[in-house]
mmCIF file of C-alpha atoms in Angstrom:
data_model
loop_
_atom_site.group_PDB
_atom_site.id
_atom_site.type_symbol
_atom_site.label_atom_id
_atom_site.label_comp_id
_atom_site.label_asym_id
_atom_site.label_seq_id
_atom_site.Cartn_x
_atom_site.Cartn_y
_atom_site.Cartn_z
ATOM 1 C CA MET A 1 132.676 75.604 86.780
ATOM 2 C CA LYS A 2 130.176 78.223 87.935
ATOM 3 C CA LYS A 3 126.991 78.980 86.028
ATOM 4 C CA THR A 4 126.689 82.634 84.936
ATOM 5 C CA LEU A 5 123.258 84.269 84.720
ATOM 6 C CA THR A 6 122.645 87.562 82.979
ATOM 7 C CA LYS A 7 118.855 87.259 83.296
ATOM 8 C CA PHE A 8 117.388 86.087 86.572
ATOM 9 C CA GLU A 9 113.988 85.955 88.195
ATOM 10 C CA TYR A 10 115.131 86.202 91.810
ATOM 11 C CA PHE A 11 117.617 88.635 93.327
ATOM 12 C CA GLN A 12 118.436 86.960 96.624
ATOM 13 C CA TYR A 13 121.929 85.580 96.165
ATOM 14 C CA PHE A 14 123.230 87.626 99.123
ATOM 15 C CA TYR A 15 120.927 85.999 101.708
ATOM 16 C CA PRO A 16 120.741 84.976 104.521
ATOM 17 C CA TYR A 17 120.163 88.418 105.970
ATOM 18 C CA THR A 18 118.824 89.543 109.324
ATOM 19 C CA VAL A 19 115.142 90.415 109.242
ATOM 20 C CA ALA A 20 114.201 93.882 110.428
ATOM 21 C CA ILE A 21 110.648 94.825 111.313
ATOM 22 C CA VAL A 22 110.354 98.491 110.332
ATOM 23 C CA GLY A 23 107.576 100.567 111.810
ATOM 24 C CA ALA A 24 106.212 104.065 112.087
ATOM 25 C CA LYS A 25 103.233 106.014 113.341
ATOM 26 C CA PHE A 26 101.602 108.774 111.314
ATOM 27 C CA GLU A 27 98.586 110.503 112.809
ATOM 28 C CA GLU A 28 96.694 107.579 114.428
ATOM 29 C CA LYS A 29 97.927 104.883 112.015
ATOM 30 C CA ILE A 30 100.702 102.498 113.110
ATOM 31 C CA ASN A 31 102.228 100.156 110.543
ATOM 32 C CA PHE A 32 105.065 97.632 110.497
ATOM 33 C CA MET A 33 106.664 95.737 107.626
ATOM 34 C CA SER A 34 109.330 93.067 107.347
ATOM 35 C CA ALA A 35 112.512 94.170 105.578
ATOM 36 C CA ALA A 36 115.556 92.212 104.553
ATOM 37 C CA TRP A 37 117.086 95.116 102.652
ATOM 38 C CA HIS A 38 118.564 97.302 105.399
ATOM 39 C CA SER A 39 122.010 98.360 106.583
ATOM 40 C CA PRO A 40 123.985 100.570 108.943
ATOM 41 C CA LEU A 41 125.425 103.449 106.943
ATOM 42 C CA SER A 42 127.617 105.418 109.354
ATOM 43 C CA PHE A 43 128.995 105.285 112.911
ATOM 44 C CA SER A 44 129.256 109.059 113.345
ATOM 45 C CA PRO A 45 126.593 110.201 113.108
ATOM 46 C CA PRO A 46 124.848 106.858 113.590
ATOM 47 C CA LEU A 47 122.849 106.327 110.385
ATOM 48 C CA PHE A 48 120.721 103.353 109.355
ATOM 49 C CA GLY A 49 119.107 102.749 105.976
ATOM 50 C CA VAL A 50 116.088 100.739 104.906
ATOM 51 C CA LEU A 51 115.021 100.126 101.302
ATOM 52 C CA ILE A 52 111.261 100.243 100.709
ATOM 53 C CA SER A 53 109.252 100.021 97.507
ATOM 54 C CA LYS A 54 107.039 103.012 96.721
ATOM 55 C CA LYS A 55 104.045 100.651 96.478
ATOM 56 C CA ARG A 56 104.328 99.659 100.165
ATOM 57 C CA PHE A 57 102.042 101.305 102.699
ATOM 58 C CA SER A 58 105.062 101.697 104.995
ATOM 59 C CA HIS A 59 106.595 104.000 102.373
ATOM 60 C CA TYR A 60 103.660 106.379 102.817
ATOM 61 C CA ILE A 61 103.634 106.132 106.623
ATOM 62 C CA ILE A 62 107.389 106.722 107.081
ATOM 63 C CA SER A 63 107.499 109.501 104.471
ATOM 64 C CA ASN A 64 104.843 111.388 106.431
ATOM 65 C CA ALA A 65 105.940 110.451 109.965
ATOM 66 C CA LYS A 66 109.532 111.555 109.229
ATOM 67 C CA GLU A 67 110.727 108.843 111.597
ATOM 68 C CA PHE A 68 110.783 105.054 111.936
ATOM 69 C CA THR A 69 111.843 102.214 114.188
ATOM 70 C CA VAL A 70 113.914 99.195 113.198
ATOM 71 C CA ASN A 71 113.165 96.122 115.304
ATOM 72 C CA PHE A 72 115.124 92.879 115.382
ATOM 73 C CA ILE A 73 113.215 89.839 116.593
ATOM 74 C CA PRO A 74 114.463 86.375 117.566
ATOM 75 C CA PHE A 75 113.859 83.286 115.433
ATOM 76 C CA ASN A 76 111.107 82.014 117.745
ATOM 77 C CA LYS A 77 109.028 85.065 116.693
ATOM 78 C CA VAL A 78 109.295 84.212 112.966
ATOM 79 C CA LYS A 79 105.516 84.317 112.559
ATOM 80 C CA ILE A 80 105.584 88.089 113.216
ATOM 81 C CA SER A 81 107.910 88.540 110.239
ATOM 82 C CA ALA A 82 105.631 86.525 107.973
ATOM 83 C CA GLN A 83 102.573 88.472 109.157
ATOM 84 C CA MET A 84 104.240 91.866 108.752
ATOM 85 C CA GLY A 85 105.654 90.944 105.351
ATOM 86 C CA ARG A 86 102.687 89.381 103.598
ATOM 87 C CA LYS A 87 99.777 91.618 104.632
ATOM 88 C CA SER A 88 99.352 95.294 103.816
ATOM 89 C CA GLY A 89 98.570 97.940 106.398
ATOM 90 C CA ARG A 90 96.281 99.508 103.784
ATOM 91 C CA ASP A 91 93.949 96.546 104.188
ATOM 92 C CA ILE A 92 94.202 95.669 107.873
ATOM 93 C CA ASP A 93 95.455 97.027 111.164
ATOM 94 C CA LYS A 94 98.383 94.635 111.608
ATOM 95 C CA VAL A 95 98.927 95.538 115.265
ATOM 96 C CA LYS A 96 95.343 94.652 116.223
ATOM 97 C CA THR A 97 94.860 91.754 113.805
ATOM 98 C CA PHE A 98 98.056 89.960 114.845
ATOM 99 C CA LYS A 99 97.971 91.094 118.500
ATOM 100 C CA ILE A 100 101.407 92.744 118.275
ATOM 101 C CA LYS A 101 102.616 94.123 121.603
ATOM 102 C CA LEU A 102 104.162 97.582 121.418
ATOM 103 C CA LEU A 103 106.350 99.659 123.698
ATOM 104 C CA PRO A 104 106.646 103.435 123.552
ATOM 105 C CA ALA A 105 109.813 104.872 122.070
ATOM 106 C CA LYS A 106 111.843 107.220 124.264
ATOM 107 C CA VAL A 107 112.772 109.935 121.735
ATOM 108 C CA ILE A 108 110.387 109.646 118.755
ATOM 109 C CA SER A 109 106.621 109.016 118.508
ATOM 110 C CA SER A 110 106.685 105.707 116.616
ATOM 111 C CA PRO A 111 106.562 102.602 118.835
ATOM 112 C CA ILE A 112 108.906 99.624 119.050
ATOM 113 C CA LEU A 113 108.029 95.925 119.219
ATOM 114 C CA GLU A 114 107.951 94.413 122.688
ATOM 115 C CA ASP A 115 109.235 91.146 121.176
ATOM 116 C CA SER A 116 112.396 92.721 119.754
ATOM 117 C CA TYR A 117 115.794 91.961 121.274
ATOM 118 C CA ALA A 118 117.091 95.214 119.773
ATOM 119 C CA ALA A 119 115.307 98.234 118.376
ATOM 120 C CA LEU A 120 116.516 101.485 116.823
ATOM 121 C CA GLU A 121 114.659 104.779 116.956
ATOM 122 C CA CYS A 122 115.430 106.775 113.809
ATOM 123 C CA ARG A 123 114.658 110.313 112.655
ATOM 124 C CA LEU A 124 114.301 110.413 108.882
ATOM 125 C CA ILE A 125 117.005 112.571 107.320
ATOM 126 C CA ASP A 126 116.918 111.551 103.654
ATOM 127 C CA ILE A 127 115.087 109.550 100.983
ATOM 128 C CA LYS A 128 116.743 108.644 97.683
ATOM 129 C CA THR A 129 115.429 106.490 94.857
ATOM 130 C CA TYR A 130 117.488 103.509 93.693
ATOM 131 C CA GLY A 131 115.738 101.525 90.984
ATOM 132 C CA ASP A 132 112.374 100.290 92.206
ATOM 133 C CA HIS A 133 113.077 101.052 95.896
ATOM 134 C CA ASP A 134 113.673 104.178 97.952
ATOM 135 C CA LEU A 135 116.434 104.282 100.527
ATOM 136 C CA PHE A 136 115.138 105.772 103.777
ATOM 137 C CA VAL A 137 118.056 107.058 105.837
ATOM 138 C CA GLY A 138 117.489 107.628 109.516
ATOM 139 C CA GLU A 139 119.699 109.064 112.206
ATOM 140 C CA VAL A 140 119.634 106.662 115.137
ATOM 141 C CA VAL A 141 118.574 108.684 118.178
ATOM 142 C CA ALA A 142 118.032 105.786 120.621
ATOM 143 C CA VAL A 143 118.785 102.079 120.863
ATOM 144 C CA HIS A 144 116.820 99.601 122.962
ATOM 145 C CA GLN A 145 118.252 96.200 123.775
ATOM 146 C CA GLU A 146 117.132 93.204 125.757
ATOM 147 C CA GLU A 147 119.243 92.639 128.842
ATOM 148 C CA ASP A 148 122.207 90.325 128.162
ATOM 149 C CA ALA A 149 121.423 90.229 124.428
ATOM 150 C CA PHE A 150 124.837 91.694 123.616
ATOM 151 C CA ALA A 151 128.264 91.175 125.174
ATOM 152 C CA GLU A 152 129.319 94.152 127.268
ATOM 153 C CA GLU A 153 132.976 93.941 126.210
ATOM 154 C CA ASN A 154 132.425 94.131 122.439
ATOM 155 C CA GLY A 155 128.719 94.615 121.674
ATOM 156 C CA VAL A 156 128.467 91.299 119.802
ATOM 157 C CA LEU A 157 125.108 89.472 119.833
ATOM 158 C CA ASN A 158 124.948 86.804 122.547
ATOM 159 C CA THR A 159 123.988 83.828 120.377
ATOM 160 C CA LYS A 160 123.672 81.611 123.432
ATOM 161 C CA LYS A 161 120.705 83.744 124.492
ATOM 162 C CA ILE A 162 119.391 85.137 121.179
ATOM 163 C CA LYS A 163 118.805 83.182 117.985
ATOM 164 C CA PRO A 164 118.560 85.912 115.323
ATOM 165 C CA LEU A 165 115.941 85.641 112.594
ATOM 166 C CA LEU A 166 117.580 85.332 109.181
ATOM 167 C CA TYR A 167 115.793 85.492 105.834
ATOM 168 C CA LEU A 168 116.771 83.174 102.980
ATOM 169 C CA GLY A 169 114.346 84.575 100.398
ATOM 170 C CA SER A 170 111.091 83.145 99.037
ATOM 171 C CA ASP A 171 109.431 83.146 102.501
ATOM 172 C CA MET A 172 112.140 80.892 103.977
ATOM 173 C CA TYR A 173 113.812 81.590 107.334
ATOM 174 C CA ILE A 174 116.752 80.184 109.292
ATOM 175 C CA THR A 175 118.813 81.030 112.383
ATOM 176 C CA THR A 176 122.355 80.536 113.685
ATOM 177 C CA ASP A 177 123.964 77.747 115.671
ATOM 178 C CA ALA A 178 126.040 79.120 118.571
ATOM 179 C CA LYS A 179 128.326 76.070 118.330
ATOM 180 C CA THR A 180 129.625 77.363 114.988
ATOM 181 C CA LEU A 181 130.771 80.699 116.418
ATOM 182 C CA LYS A 182 134.456 81.362 115.643
ATOM 183 C CA HIS A 183 136.530 84.392 116.558
ATOM 184 C CA ILE A 184 139.195 84.627 113.877
ATOM 185 C CA LEU A 185 142.022 87.135 114.080
ATOM 186 C CA PRO A 186 144.199 87.953 111.058
ATOM 187 C CA ASP A 187 147.755 86.604 111.084
#
């Protein structure tokens, strides 16, 4: 029998989830934050959403920049996620403090992470409040990807080359095992 909870302290029953490092530049300030609450929203036009609490410095930066990047890093760069998630850009310059290497975006002004295997450049098109978070919706205007990170025939992540960073909640991380990959077709 399953236990049913109607009051709960943690809301992380849907993890593991890919970590995204979301960043933006407003005026001279660059800030990145770790986010587990993110999702593609549409193929046409290509839309991507990120949920951010109003109390986060990234909320302020993205709201004013009107753009953001979404960076996916491999498991061996897990420390970046912890650094971007546990320190506030209000208090420190995360890029300088943690020696984060950046690359210029091609379409927008906000940079991408050099360590990402995939990065999305997004123009902010909408912000809506849902509970204690705001959903930032961006139109994807460019995609960067590490060479051979995705299969050419179907766009699926090459798990023999890239071990994606997955978040389990409560500052715990995990990755995939390529030996468990199964391609299942319906009967």
